[in-house]
């Protein structure tokens, strides 16, 4: 999405800075890569991506691989696997949906969040882990659809 220099980014920053609750809880990092990116994934409680469109959502899969629940909109095209596997919270792509995602997350107790973390890594392993994905691709290309049911 747009960076902090865009009108949208400036509005986001203004909203956060104007909120006593958000001011010390939201950090605008910009793009992260390497150790900083992985440190952010492993250091967070959940990964939030209220995107209007993602054909796959590689950052979502990376968060799942780190056992982090993903809080996403239904425009991230891997939302079905995440919802079915319990690896996150999925709601419609609008302001009400994003508020609902955050409200649900904030009301979960520690045990429920831990359970969702375990489910998140299971969703990754079952759908996005590279060896599993390669097997599915080979099966599809060879016309063998039996392993696709796994």
Short mmCIF file of N, CA, C and O in Angstrom, two decimals:
data_model
loop_
_atom_site.label_atom_id
_atom_site.label_comp_id
_atom_site.label_asym_id
_atom_site.label_seq_id
_atom_site.Cartn_x
_atom_site.Cartn_y
_atom_site.Cartn_z
N UNK A 1 0.83 -1.19 0.00
CA UNK A 1 0.00 0.00 0.00
C UNK A 1 0.86 1.23 0.00
O UNK A 1 2.08 1.17 -0.02
N UNK A 2 0.21 2.35 0.02
CA UNK A 2 0.94 3.62 0.01
C UNK A 2 1.75 3.81 1.28
O UNK A 2 1.39 3.30 2.34
N UNK A 3 2.83 4.57 1.18
CA UNK A 3 3.68 4.84 2.33
C UNK A 3 3.18 6.03 3.12
O UNK A 3 2.14 6.63 2.82
N UNK A 4 3.93 6.37 4.14
CA UNK A 4 3.53 7.48 5.01
C UNK A 4 3.51 8.82 4.29
O UNK A 4 2.85 9.75 4.74
N UNK A 5 4.21 8.92 3.16
CA UNK A 5 4.26 10.18 2.43
C UNK A 5 2.96 10.45 1.67
O UNK A 5 2.70 11.57 1.25
N UNK A 6 2.12 9.45 1.49
CA UNK A 6 0.86 9.61 0.74
C UNK A 6 -0.21 10.24 1.65
O UNK A 6 -0.09 10.21 2.88
N UNK A 7 -1.25 10.80 1.05
CA UNK A 7 -2.34 11.35 1.88
C UNK A 7 -2.94 10.29 2.81
O UNK A 7 -3.24 10.58 3.98
N UNK A 8 -3.10 9.07 2.31
CA UNK A 8 -3.62 7.99 3.15
C UNK A 8 -2.69 7.72 4.32
O UNK A 8 -3.12 7.58 5.47
N UNK A 9 -1.40 7.62 4.05
CA UNK A 9 -0.41 7.38 5.09
C UNK A 9 -0.41 8.48 6.14
O UNK A 9 -0.33 8.21 7.34
N UNK A 10 -0.50 9.72 5.68
CA UNK A 10 -0.54 10.85 6.62
C UNK A 10 -1.80 10.81 7.48
O UNK A 10 -1.75 11.12 8.67
N UNK A 11 -2.92 10.41 6.89
CA UNK A 11 -4.16 10.26 7.67
C UNK A 11 -4.01 9.17 8.72
O UNK A 11 -4.46 9.34 9.86
N UNK A 12 -3.39 8.05 8.35
CA UNK A 12 -3.17 6.97 9.30
C UNK A 12 -2.29 7.43 10.46
O UNK A 12 -2.60 7.19 11.63
N UNK A 13 -1.20 8.10 10.12
CA UNK A 13 -0.30 8.58 11.15
C UNK A 13 -0.99 9.59 12.07
O UNK A 13 -0.85 9.54 13.30
N UNK A 14 -1.78 10.48 11.50
CA UNK A 14 -2.51 11.48 12.28
C UNK A 14 -3.50 10.79 13.23
O UNK A 14 -3.62 11.17 14.40
N UNK A 15 -4.17 9.76 12.75
CA UNK A 15 -5.12 9.01 13.59
C UNK A 15 -4.40 8.36 14.76
O UNK A 15 -4.86 8.44 15.91
N UNK A 16 -3.28 7.72 14.49
CA UNK A 16 -2.53 7.04 15.54
C UNK A 16 -1.98 8.04 16.55
O UNK A 16 -2.11 7.85 17.77
N UNK A 17 -1.38 9.10 16.07
CA UNK A 17 -0.79 10.09 16.98
C UNK A 17 -1.85 10.81 17.80
O UNK A 17 -1.58 11.24 18.93
N UNK A 18 -3.07 10.90 17.26
CA UNK A 18 -4.17 11.56 17.98
C UNK A 18 -4.88 10.67 18.98
O UNK A 18 -5.76 11.12 19.71
N UNK A 19 -4.49 9.42 19.04
CA UNK A 19 -5.14 8.47 19.95
C UNK A 19 -4.20 8.09 21.08
O UNK A 19 -3.14 7.51 20.84
N UNK A 20 -4.60 8.37 22.30
CA UNK A 20 -3.77 7.99 23.45
C UNK A 20 -3.57 6.48 23.49
O UNK A 20 -2.49 5.99 23.82
N UNK A 21 -4.61 5.73 23.12
CA UNK A 21 -4.52 4.27 23.14
C UNK A 21 -3.53 3.77 22.09
O UNK A 21 -2.73 2.88 22.35
N UNK A 22 -3.58 4.31 20.87
CA UNK A 22 -2.75 3.81 19.77
C UNK A 22 -1.33 4.36 19.76
O UNK A 22 -0.41 3.69 19.29
N UNK A 23 -1.14 5.55 20.28
CA UNK A 23 0.13 6.26 20.16
C UNK A 23 1.34 5.41 20.55
O UNK A 23 2.37 5.43 19.87
N UNK A 24 1.25 4.65 21.61
CA UNK A 24 2.38 3.83 22.07
C UNK A 24 2.27 2.37 21.67
O UNK A 24 3.04 1.54 22.14
N UNK A 25 1.30 2.06 20.80
CA UNK A 25 1.10 0.67 20.39
C UNK A 25 1.32 0.44 18.90
O UNK A 25 1.45 -0.69 18.47
N UNK A 26 1.31 1.49 18.11
CA UNK A 26 1.45 1.36 16.66
C UNK A 26 2.78 1.97 16.23
O UNK A 26 3.12 3.08 16.63
N UNK A 27 3.52 1.21 15.44
CA UNK A 27 4.80 1.68 14.92
C UNK A 27 4.73 1.61 13.40
O UNK A 27 4.39 0.58 12.83
N UNK A 28 5.05 2.71 12.75
CA UNK A 28 5.10 2.75 11.29
C UNK A 28 6.55 2.45 10.90
O UNK A 28 7.41 3.31 10.97
N UNK A 29 6.80 1.24 10.48
CA UNK A 29 8.17 0.80 10.21
C UNK A 29 8.62 1.06 8.78
O UNK A 29 9.81 1.09 8.51
N UNK A 30 7.68 1.19 7.87
CA UNK A 30 8.05 1.15 6.46
C UNK A 30 8.36 -0.28 6.09
O UNK A 30 8.09 -1.21 6.86
N UNK A 31 8.94 -0.48 4.92
CA UNK A 31 9.25 -1.84 4.47
C UNK A 31 10.34 -2.44 5.34
O UNK A 31 11.35 -1.81 5.60
N UNK A 32 10.12 -3.68 5.74
CA UNK A 32 11.11 -4.41 6.52
C UNK A 32 11.63 -5.58 5.69
O UNK A 32 10.87 -6.20 4.95
N UNK A 33 12.91 -5.89 5.84
CA UNK A 33 13.48 -7.04 5.15
C UNK A 33 14.52 -7.69 6.04
O UNK A 33 14.91 -7.14 7.06
N UNK A 34 14.91 -8.89 5.65
CA UNK A 34 15.96 -9.60 6.37
C UNK A 34 15.62 -9.84 7.83
O UNK A 34 14.48 -10.15 8.18
N UNK A 35 16.62 -9.69 8.70
CA UNK A 35 16.45 -9.96 10.12
C UNK A 35 15.38 -9.08 10.75
O UNK A 35 14.67 -9.51 11.67
N UNK A 36 15.25 -7.84 10.30
CA UNK A 36 14.24 -6.94 10.86
C UNK A 36 12.83 -7.48 10.57
O UNK A 36 11.95 -7.44 11.43
N UNK A 37 12.63 -7.97 9.36
CA UNK A 37 11.32 -8.52 9.00
C UNK A 37 11.00 -9.73 9.86
O UNK A 37 9.92 -9.83 10.45
N UNK A 38 11.94 -10.68 9.95
CA UNK A 38 11.69 -11.89 10.72
C UNK A 38 11.57 -11.59 12.20
O UNK A 38 10.76 -12.20 12.91
N UNK A 39 12.33 -10.63 12.69
CA UNK A 39 12.20 -10.21 14.09
C UNK A 39 10.83 -9.63 14.37
O UNK A 39 10.24 -9.89 15.42
N UNK A 40 10.30 -8.87 13.41
CA UNK A 40 8.95 -8.30 13.58
C UNK A 40 7.91 -9.41 13.59
O UNK A 40 6.99 -9.39 14.42
N UNK A 41 8.05 -10.38 12.70
CA UNK A 41 7.10 -11.50 12.69
C UNK A 41 7.15 -12.26 14.02
O UNK A 41 6.12 -12.50 14.64
N UNK A 42 8.34 -12.65 14.44
CA UNK A 42 8.45 -13.44 15.66
C UNK A 42 8.12 -12.64 16.91
O UNK A 42 7.71 -13.20 17.93
N UNK A 43 8.25 -11.32 16.85
CA UNK A 43 7.98 -10.48 18.01
C UNK A 43 6.54 -10.03 18.14
O UNK A 43 6.15 -9.49 19.17
N UNK A 44 5.73 -10.25 17.13
CA UNK A 44 4.34 -9.77 17.18
C UNK A 44 3.42 -10.83 17.77
O UNK A 44 3.77 -12.00 17.88
N UNK A 45 2.23 -10.39 18.14
CA UNK A 45 1.19 -11.31 18.62
C UNK A 45 0.39 -11.85 17.46
O UNK A 45 -0.05 -13.00 17.48
N UNK A 46 0.16 -10.99 16.47
CA UNK A 46 -0.62 -11.37 15.28
C UNK A 46 -0.19 -10.46 14.14
O UNK A 46 0.37 -9.38 14.35
N UNK A 47 -0.45 -10.91 12.92
CA UNK A 47 -0.15 -10.12 11.72
C UNK A 47 -1.46 -9.59 11.16
O UNK A 47 -2.38 -10.37 10.90
N UNK A 48 -1.55 -8.29 10.98
CA UNK A 48 -2.78 -7.65 10.52
C UNK A 48 -2.56 -7.12 9.10
O UNK A 48 -1.63 -6.35 8.86
N UNK A 49 -3.42 -7.54 8.16
CA UNK A 49 -3.34 -7.06 6.79
C UNK A 49 -4.75 -6.80 6.27
O UNK A 49 -5.38 -7.65 5.65
N UNK A 50 -5.26 -5.59 6.52
CA UNK A 50 -6.59 -5.25 6.00
C UNK A 50 -6.49 -4.73 4.57
O UNK A 50 -6.72 -3.57 4.28
N UNK A 51 -6.13 -5.63 3.68
CA UNK A 51 -5.84 -5.26 2.29
C UNK A 51 -7.10 -5.31 1.43
O UNK A 51 -7.99 -6.13 1.63
N UNK A 52 -7.14 -4.42 0.45
CA UNK A 52 -8.24 -4.42 -0.52
C UNK A 52 -8.04 -5.48 -1.60
O UNK A 52 -8.97 -5.85 -2.29
N UNK A 53 -6.80 -5.97 -1.78
CA UNK A 53 -6.54 -6.99 -2.80
C UNK A 53 -5.14 -7.54 -2.65
O UNK A 53 -4.19 -6.80 -2.59
N UNK A 54 -5.05 -8.85 -2.54
CA UNK A 54 -3.78 -9.56 -2.54
C UNK A 54 -4.01 -10.85 -3.32
O UNK A 54 -4.85 -11.65 -2.94
N UNK A 55 -3.27 -11.07 -4.43
CA UNK A 55 -3.49 -12.31 -5.17
C UNK A 55 -3.08 -13.51 -4.33
O UNK A 55 -3.68 -14.55 -4.43
N UNK A 56 -2.05 -13.39 -3.53
CA UNK A 56 -1.64 -14.50 -2.68
C UNK A 56 -1.43 -14.03 -1.25
O UNK A 56 -1.99 -14.57 -0.32
N UNK A 57 -0.63 -13.04 -1.05
CA UNK A 57 -0.33 -12.56 0.29
C UNK A 57 0.87 -13.27 0.89
O UNK A 57 0.75 -13.98 1.88
N UNK A 58 2.04 -13.11 0.27
CA UNK A 58 3.24 -13.80 0.74
C UNK A 58 3.54 -13.46 2.19
O UNK A 58 3.94 -14.34 2.97
N UNK A 59 3.34 -12.22 2.60
CA UNK A 59 3.60 -11.84 3.99
C UNK A 59 2.64 -12.58 4.93
O UNK A 59 3.01 -12.91 6.06
N UNK A 60 1.44 -12.88 4.46
CA UNK A 60 0.49 -13.65 5.26
C UNK A 60 1.02 -15.06 5.47
O UNK A 60 1.02 -15.58 6.59
N UNK A 61 1.50 -15.68 4.41
CA UNK A 61 2.08 -17.02 4.52
C UNK A 61 3.32 -17.01 5.42
O UNK A 61 3.53 -17.94 6.20
N UNK A 62 4.13 -15.97 5.33
CA UNK A 62 5.32 -15.87 6.19
C UNK A 62 4.90 -15.77 7.66
O UNK A 62 5.52 -16.40 8.53
N UNK A 63 3.86 -14.99 7.94
CA UNK A 63 3.38 -14.88 9.32
C UNK A 63 2.87 -16.22 9.83
O UNK A 63 3.17 -16.62 10.96
N UNK A 64 2.12 -16.93 9.00
CA UNK A 64 1.63 -18.26 9.37
C UNK A 64 2.80 -19.19 9.69
O UNK A 64 2.75 -19.95 10.66
N UNK A 65 3.85 -19.13 8.88
CA UNK A 65 5.02 -19.98 9.09
C UNK A 65 5.70 -19.69 10.42
O UNK A 65 6.32 -20.57 11.01
N UNK A 66 5.54 -18.47 10.91
CA UNK A 66 6.10 -18.07 12.21
C UNK A 66 5.11 -18.33 13.34
O UNK A 66 5.32 -17.87 14.47
N UNK A 67 4.03 -19.05 13.06
CA UNK A 67 2.99 -19.38 14.04
C UNK A 67 2.27 -18.14 14.55
O UNK A 67 1.90 -18.07 15.72
N UNK A 68 2.07 -17.18 13.67
CA UNK A 68 1.36 -15.96 14.04
C UNK A 68 -0.02 -15.95 13.39
O UNK A 68 -0.13 -16.07 12.16
N UNK A 69 -1.06 -15.79 14.18
CA UNK A 69 -2.39 -15.67 13.60
C UNK A 69 -2.43 -14.46 12.66
O UNK A 69 -1.76 -13.45 12.89
N UNK A 70 -3.21 -14.59 11.59
CA UNK A 70 -3.33 -13.50 10.64
C UNK A 70 -4.74 -12.92 10.71
O UNK A 70 -5.73 -13.64 10.72
N UNK A 71 -4.81 -11.61 10.79
CA UNK A 71 -6.07 -10.89 10.88
C UNK A 71 -6.23 -10.16 9.56
O UNK A 71 -5.57 -9.15 9.31
N UNK A 72 -7.08 -10.71 8.69
CA UNK A 72 -7.12 -10.24 7.31
C UNK A 72 -8.55 -10.03 6.82
O UNK A 72 -9.51 -10.52 7.42
N UNK A 73 -8.64 -9.35 5.69
CA UNK A 73 -9.91 -9.16 5.00
C UNK A 73 -10.10 -10.26 3.96
O UNK A 73 -9.16 -10.93 3.57
N UNK A 74 -11.32 -10.38 3.51
CA UNK A 74 -11.66 -11.42 2.54
C UNK A 74 -11.21 -11.09 1.12
O UNK A 74 -11.62 -11.75 0.17
N UNK A 75 -10.35 -10.12 0.97
CA UNK A 75 -9.77 -9.81 -0.34
C UNK A 75 -8.33 -10.31 -0.45
O UNK A 75 -7.67 -10.12 -1.45
N UNK A 76 -7.85 -10.94 0.61
CA UNK A 76 -6.56 -11.64 0.55
C UNK A 76 -6.92 -13.05 0.08
O UNK A 76 -7.61 -13.78 0.77
N UNK A 77 -6.47 -13.41 -1.11
CA UNK A 77 -7.01 -14.59 -1.79
C UNK A 77 -6.69 -15.95 -1.16
O UNK A 77 -7.08 -16.97 -1.70
N UNK A 78 -6.03 -15.97 -0.02
CA UNK A 78 -5.84 -17.23 0.70
C UNK A 78 -6.68 -17.25 1.98
O UNK A 78 -6.46 -18.07 2.87
N UNK A 79 -7.68 -16.39 2.03
CA UNK A 79 -8.50 -16.28 3.24
C UNK A 79 -9.28 -17.55 3.53
O UNK A 79 -9.49 -17.90 4.69
N UNK A 80 -9.69 -18.28 2.50
CA UNK A 80 -10.50 -19.49 2.72
C UNK A 80 -9.73 -20.55 3.50
O UNK A 80 -10.26 -21.17 4.43
N UNK A 81 -8.46 -20.76 3.12
CA UNK A 81 -7.63 -21.74 3.82
C UNK A 81 -7.40 -21.32 5.27
O UNK A 81 -7.41 -22.16 6.18
N UNK A 82 -7.20 -20.03 5.48
CA UNK A 82 -6.95 -19.51 6.82
C UNK A 82 -8.20 -19.65 7.69
O UNK A 82 -8.13 -20.13 8.82
N UNK A 83 -9.31 -19.28 7.14
CA UNK A 83 -10.56 -19.38 7.90
C UNK A 83 -10.90 -20.83 8.21
O UNK A 83 -11.23 -21.18 9.36
N UNK A 84 -10.78 -21.70 7.21
CA UNK A 84 -11.10 -23.12 7.41
C UNK A 84 -10.17 -23.77 8.44
O UNK A 84 -10.60 -24.61 9.22
N UNK A 85 -8.91 -23.37 8.45
CA UNK A 85 -7.94 -23.96 9.37
C UNK A 85 -7.87 -23.28 10.73
O UNK A 85 -7.14 -23.73 11.61
N UNK A 86 -8.60 -22.18 10.90
CA UNK A 86 -8.59 -21.49 12.18
C UNK A 86 -7.31 -20.74 12.48
O UNK A 86 -7.03 -20.43 13.64
N UNK A 87 -6.55 -20.41 11.43
CA UNK A 87 -5.27 -19.74 11.62
C UNK A 87 -5.33 -18.23 11.69
O UNK A 87 -4.31 -17.57 11.68
N UNK A 88 -6.53 -17.71 11.78
CA UNK A 88 -6.67 -16.26 11.86
C UNK A 88 -8.12 -15.85 11.88
O UNK A 88 -9.02 -16.70 12.06
N UNK A 89 -8.34 -14.58 11.71
CA UNK A 89 -9.68 -14.01 11.69
C UNK A 89 -9.87 -13.33 10.35
O UNK A 89 -9.02 -12.54 9.92
N UNK A 90 -10.98 -13.63 9.70
CA UNK A 90 -11.27 -13.07 8.37
C UNK A 90 -12.64 -12.39 8.42
O UNK A 90 -13.61 -12.98 8.88
N UNK A 91 -12.68 -11.17 7.93
CA UNK A 91 -13.94 -10.43 7.86
C UNK A 91 -13.96 -9.64 6.55
O UNK A 91 -12.96 -9.54 5.85
N UNK A 92 -15.11 -9.05 6.22
CA UNK A 92 -15.22 -8.29 4.96
C UNK A 92 -14.26 -7.12 4.88
O UNK A 92 -13.81 -6.57 5.89
N UNK A 93 -14.00 -6.73 3.66
CA UNK A 93 -13.06 -5.67 3.32
C UNK A 93 -13.75 -4.31 3.42
O UNK A 93 -14.06 -3.67 2.42
N UNK A 94 -14.02 -3.89 4.64
CA UNK A 94 -14.57 -2.55 4.87
C UNK A 94 -14.21 -2.15 6.30
O UNK A 94 -13.68 -2.95 7.07
N UNK A 95 -14.50 -0.90 6.64
CA UNK A 95 -14.13 -0.39 7.96
C UNK A 95 -14.78 -1.22 9.07
O UNK A 95 -14.12 -1.58 10.05
N UNK A 96 -16.03 -1.57 8.92
CA UNK A 96 -16.72 -2.38 9.92
C UNK A 96 -16.04 -3.74 10.08
O UNK A 96 -15.88 -4.24 11.19
N UNK A 97 -15.65 -4.36 8.96
CA UNK A 97 -14.97 -5.65 9.01
C UNK A 97 -13.65 -5.57 9.75
O UNK A 97 -13.33 -6.44 10.56
N UNK A 98 -12.87 -4.52 9.47
CA UNK A 98 -11.57 -4.37 10.13
C UNK A 98 -11.77 -4.13 11.63
O UNK A 98 -11.07 -4.72 12.46
N UNK A 99 -12.74 -3.32 11.98
CA UNK A 99 -13.04 -3.10 13.40
C UNK A 99 -13.44 -4.40 14.07
O UNK A 99 -13.04 -4.69 15.20
N UNK A 100 -14.23 -5.20 13.38
CA UNK A 100 -14.67 -6.48 13.94
C UNK A 100 -13.49 -7.43 14.14
O UNK A 100 -13.40 -8.11 15.17
N UNK A 101 -12.58 -7.49 13.16
CA UNK A 101 -11.38 -8.31 13.28
C UNK A 101 -10.61 -7.95 14.55
O UNK A 101 -10.25 -8.81 15.35
N UNK A 102 -10.35 -6.65 14.71
CA UNK A 102 -9.57 -6.20 15.87
C UNK A 102 -10.32 -6.42 17.18
O UNK A 102 -9.72 -6.83 18.18
N UNK A 103 -11.62 -6.19 17.17
CA UNK A 103 -12.42 -6.39 18.37
C UNK A 103 -12.41 -7.86 18.79
O UNK A 103 -12.22 -8.18 19.98
N UNK A 104 -12.58 -8.76 17.84
CA UNK A 104 -12.55 -10.19 18.15
C UNK A 104 -11.19 -10.57 18.73
O UNK A 104 -11.10 -11.25 19.75
N UNK A 105 -10.11 -10.12 18.09
CA UNK A 105 -8.76 -10.45 18.55
C UNK A 105 -8.53 -9.95 19.98
O UNK A 105 -8.02 -10.68 20.83
N UNK A 106 -8.92 -8.71 20.24
CA UNK A 106 -8.68 -8.13 21.56
C UNK A 106 -9.49 -8.82 22.66
O UNK A 106 -9.10 -8.79 23.82
N UNK A 107 -10.58 -9.46 22.30
CA UNK A 107 -11.42 -10.15 23.29
C UNK A 107 -10.99 -11.60 23.54
O UNK A 107 -11.48 -12.23 24.48
N UNK A 108 -10.09 -12.12 22.72
CA UNK A 108 -9.61 -13.50 22.93
C UNK A 108 -8.72 -13.55 24.17
O UNK A 108 -7.93 -12.63 24.42
N UNK A 109 -8.82 -14.64 24.91
CA UNK A 109 -7.92 -14.80 26.05
C UNK A 109 -6.62 -15.44 25.56
O UNK A 109 -6.49 -15.84 24.41
N UNK A 110 -5.65 -15.53 26.46
CA UNK A 110 -4.32 -16.04 26.09
C UNK A 110 -4.39 -17.45 25.53
O UNK A 110 -3.69 -17.78 24.56
N UNK A 111 -5.23 -18.29 26.10
CA UNK A 111 -5.36 -19.67 25.63
C UNK A 111 -5.92 -19.72 24.21
O UNK A 111 -5.46 -20.50 23.38
N UNK A 112 -6.90 -18.90 23.93
CA UNK A 112 -7.49 -18.86 22.59
C UNK A 112 -6.48 -18.34 21.57
O UNK A 112 -6.41 -18.84 20.45
N UNK A 113 -5.68 -17.36 21.96
CA UNK A 113 -4.65 -16.83 21.06
C UNK A 113 -3.58 -17.88 20.80
O UNK A 113 -3.10 -18.03 19.67
N UNK A 114 -3.21 -18.64 21.82
CA UNK A 114 -2.22 -19.71 21.65
C UNK A 114 -2.75 -20.81 20.73
O UNK A 114 -2.04 -21.32 19.87
N UNK A 115 -4.02 -21.14 20.90
CA UNK A 115 -4.65 -22.14 20.02
C UNK A 115 -4.65 -21.66 18.57
O UNK A 115 -4.36 -22.43 17.65
N UNK A 116 -4.94 -20.38 18.36
CA UNK A 116 -4.93 -19.84 17.00
C UNK A 116 -3.51 -19.82 16.44
O UNK A 116 -3.32 -20.04 15.24
N UNK A 117 -2.52 -19.61 17.28
CA UNK A 117 -1.12 -19.65 16.83
C UNK A 117 -0.74 -21.04 16.34
O UNK A 117 -0.08 -21.19 15.31
N UNK A 118 -1.16 -22.06 17.08
CA UNK A 118 -0.89 -23.45 16.65
C UNK A 118 -1.61 -23.73 15.33
O UNK A 118 -1.05 -24.37 14.43
N UNK A 119 -2.84 -23.26 15.22
CA UNK A 119 -3.59 -23.47 13.98
C UNK A 119 -2.93 -22.73 12.82
O UNK A 119 -2.91 -23.23 11.69
N UNK A 120 -2.37 -21.56 13.08
CA UNK A 120 -1.72 -20.77 12.03
C UNK A 120 -0.58 -21.55 11.39
O UNK A 120 -0.48 -21.64 10.15
N UNK A 121 0.28 -22.12 12.20
CA UNK A 121 1.41 -22.87 11.63
C UNK A 121 0.92 -24.13 10.94
O UNK A 121 1.50 -24.56 9.93
N UNK A 122 -0.16 -24.73 11.43
CA UNK A 122 -0.74 -25.89 10.75
C UNK A 122 -1.28 -25.50 9.37
O UNK A 122 -1.12 -26.25 8.40
N UNK A 123 -1.93 -24.34 9.28
CA UNK A 123 -2.43 -23.86 7.98
C UNK A 123 -1.25 -23.70 7.03
O UNK A 123 -1.31 -24.12 5.87
N UNK A 124 -0.15 -23.12 7.52
CA UNK A 124 1.03 -22.97 6.68
C UNK A 124 1.53 -24.33 6.20
O UNK A 124 1.75 -24.53 5.00
N UNK A 125 1.72 -25.24 7.12
CA UNK A 125 2.26 -26.57 6.76
C UNK A 125 1.34 -27.31 5.79
O UNK A 125 1.81 -27.97 4.87
N UNK A 126 0.04 -27.21 5.99
CA UNK A 126 -0.92 -27.95 5.16
C UNK A 126 -1.15 -27.34 3.78
O UNK A 126 -1.54 -28.06 2.85
N UNK A 127 -0.93 -26.05 3.64
CA UNK A 127 -1.28 -25.40 2.37
C UNK A 127 -0.13 -24.68 1.67
O UNK A 127 -0.19 -24.51 0.45
N UNK A 128 0.87 -24.22 2.40
CA UNK A 128 1.84 -23.32 1.78
C UNK A 128 3.30 -23.75 1.93
O UNK A 128 4.17 -23.15 1.32
N UNK A 129 3.58 -24.75 2.73
CA UNK A 129 4.94 -25.23 2.88
C UNK A 129 5.41 -25.75 1.53
O UNK A 129 4.68 -26.43 0.82
N UNK A 130 6.63 -25.45 1.14
CA UNK A 130 7.10 -25.66 -0.23
C UNK A 130 7.03 -27.11 -0.69
O UNK A 130 6.58 -27.38 -1.81
N UNK A 131 7.45 -28.07 0.12
CA UNK A 131 7.42 -29.47 -0.33
C UNK A 131 5.99 -29.93 -0.57
O UNK A 131 5.72 -30.66 -1.52
N UNK A 132 5.09 -29.54 0.29
CA UNK A 132 3.67 -29.89 0.12
C UNK A 132 3.11 -29.26 -1.16
O UNK A 132 2.38 -29.88 -1.91
N UNK A 133 3.48 -28.03 -1.38
CA UNK A 133 3.01 -27.31 -2.56
C UNK A 133 3.54 -27.94 -3.84
O UNK A 133 2.81 -28.09 -4.83
N UNK A 134 4.80 -28.33 -3.83
CA UNK A 134 5.39 -28.98 -5.01
C UNK A 134 4.67 -30.29 -5.30
O UNK A 134 4.35 -30.60 -6.46
N UNK A 135 4.40 -31.07 -4.27
CA UNK A 135 3.69 -32.34 -4.44
C UNK A 135 2.32 -32.10 -5.08
O UNK A 135 1.91 -32.81 -6.00
N UNK A 136 1.60 -31.11 -4.59
CA UNK A 136 0.28 -30.79 -5.14
C UNK A 136 0.40 -30.37 -6.61
O UNK A 136 -0.41 -30.78 -7.44
N UNK A 137 1.39 -29.55 -6.92
CA UNK A 137 1.58 -29.10 -8.30
C UNK A 137 1.88 -30.27 -9.22
O UNK A 137 1.29 -30.41 -10.30
N UNK A 138 2.78 -31.16 -8.81
CA UNK A 138 3.12 -32.33 -9.62
C UNK A 138 1.88 -33.19 -9.82
O UNK A 138 1.62 -33.68 -10.93
N UNK A 139 1.09 -33.39 -8.78
CA UNK A 139 -0.13 -34.18 -8.88
C UNK A 139 -1.11 -33.56 -9.88
O UNK A 139 -1.70 -34.27 -10.70
N UNK A 140 -1.28 -32.26 -9.82
CA UNK A 140 -2.19 -31.59 -10.74
C UNK A 140 -1.70 -31.73 -12.18
O UNK A 140 -2.46 -32.05 -13.09
N UNK A 141 -0.40 -31.50 -12.38
CA UNK A 141 0.16 -31.58 -13.73
C UNK A 141 0.12 -33.00 -14.30
O UNK A 141 0.01 -33.18 -15.50
N UNK A 142 0.19 -33.99 -13.42
CA UNK A 142 0.16 -35.37 -13.89
C UNK A 142 -1.25 -35.95 -13.91
O UNK A 142 -1.45 -37.11 -14.28
N UNK A 143 -2.23 -35.17 -13.47
CA UNK A 143 -3.62 -35.63 -13.47
C UNK A 143 -3.98 -36.48 -12.27
O UNK A 143 -5.05 -37.06 -12.21
N UNK A 144 -3.11 -36.57 -11.29
CA UNK A 144 -3.37 -37.32 -10.05
C UNK A 144 -3.91 -36.36 -9.00
O UNK A 144 -3.17 -35.59 -8.42
N UNK A 145 -5.20 -36.43 -8.74
CA UNK A 145 -5.82 -35.50 -7.81
C UNK A 145 -6.06 -36.10 -6.44
O UNK A 145 -6.67 -35.49 -5.58
N UNK A 146 -5.60 -37.30 -6.18
CA UNK A 146 -5.81 -37.96 -4.89
C UNK A 146 -5.15 -37.20 -3.75
O UNK A 146 -5.72 -37.05 -2.70
N UNK A 147 -3.90 -36.74 -3.95
CA UNK A 147 -3.19 -36.03 -2.88
C UNK A 147 -3.72 -34.64 -2.64
O UNK A 147 -3.43 -34.02 -1.64
N UNK A 148 -4.53 -34.12 -3.55
CA UNK A 148 -5.09 -32.79 -3.42
C UNK A 148 -6.12 -32.73 -2.29
O UNK A 148 -6.47 -31.66 -1.83
N UNK A 149 -6.58 -33.87 -1.82
CA UNK A 149 -7.59 -33.90 -0.76
C UNK A 149 -6.96 -33.77 0.62
O UNK A 149 -7.65 -33.61 1.59
N UNK A 150 -5.65 -33.82 0.70
CA UNK A 150 -4.95 -33.75 2.00
C UNK A 150 -5.02 -32.35 2.57
O UNK A 150 -5.23 -31.39 1.94
#
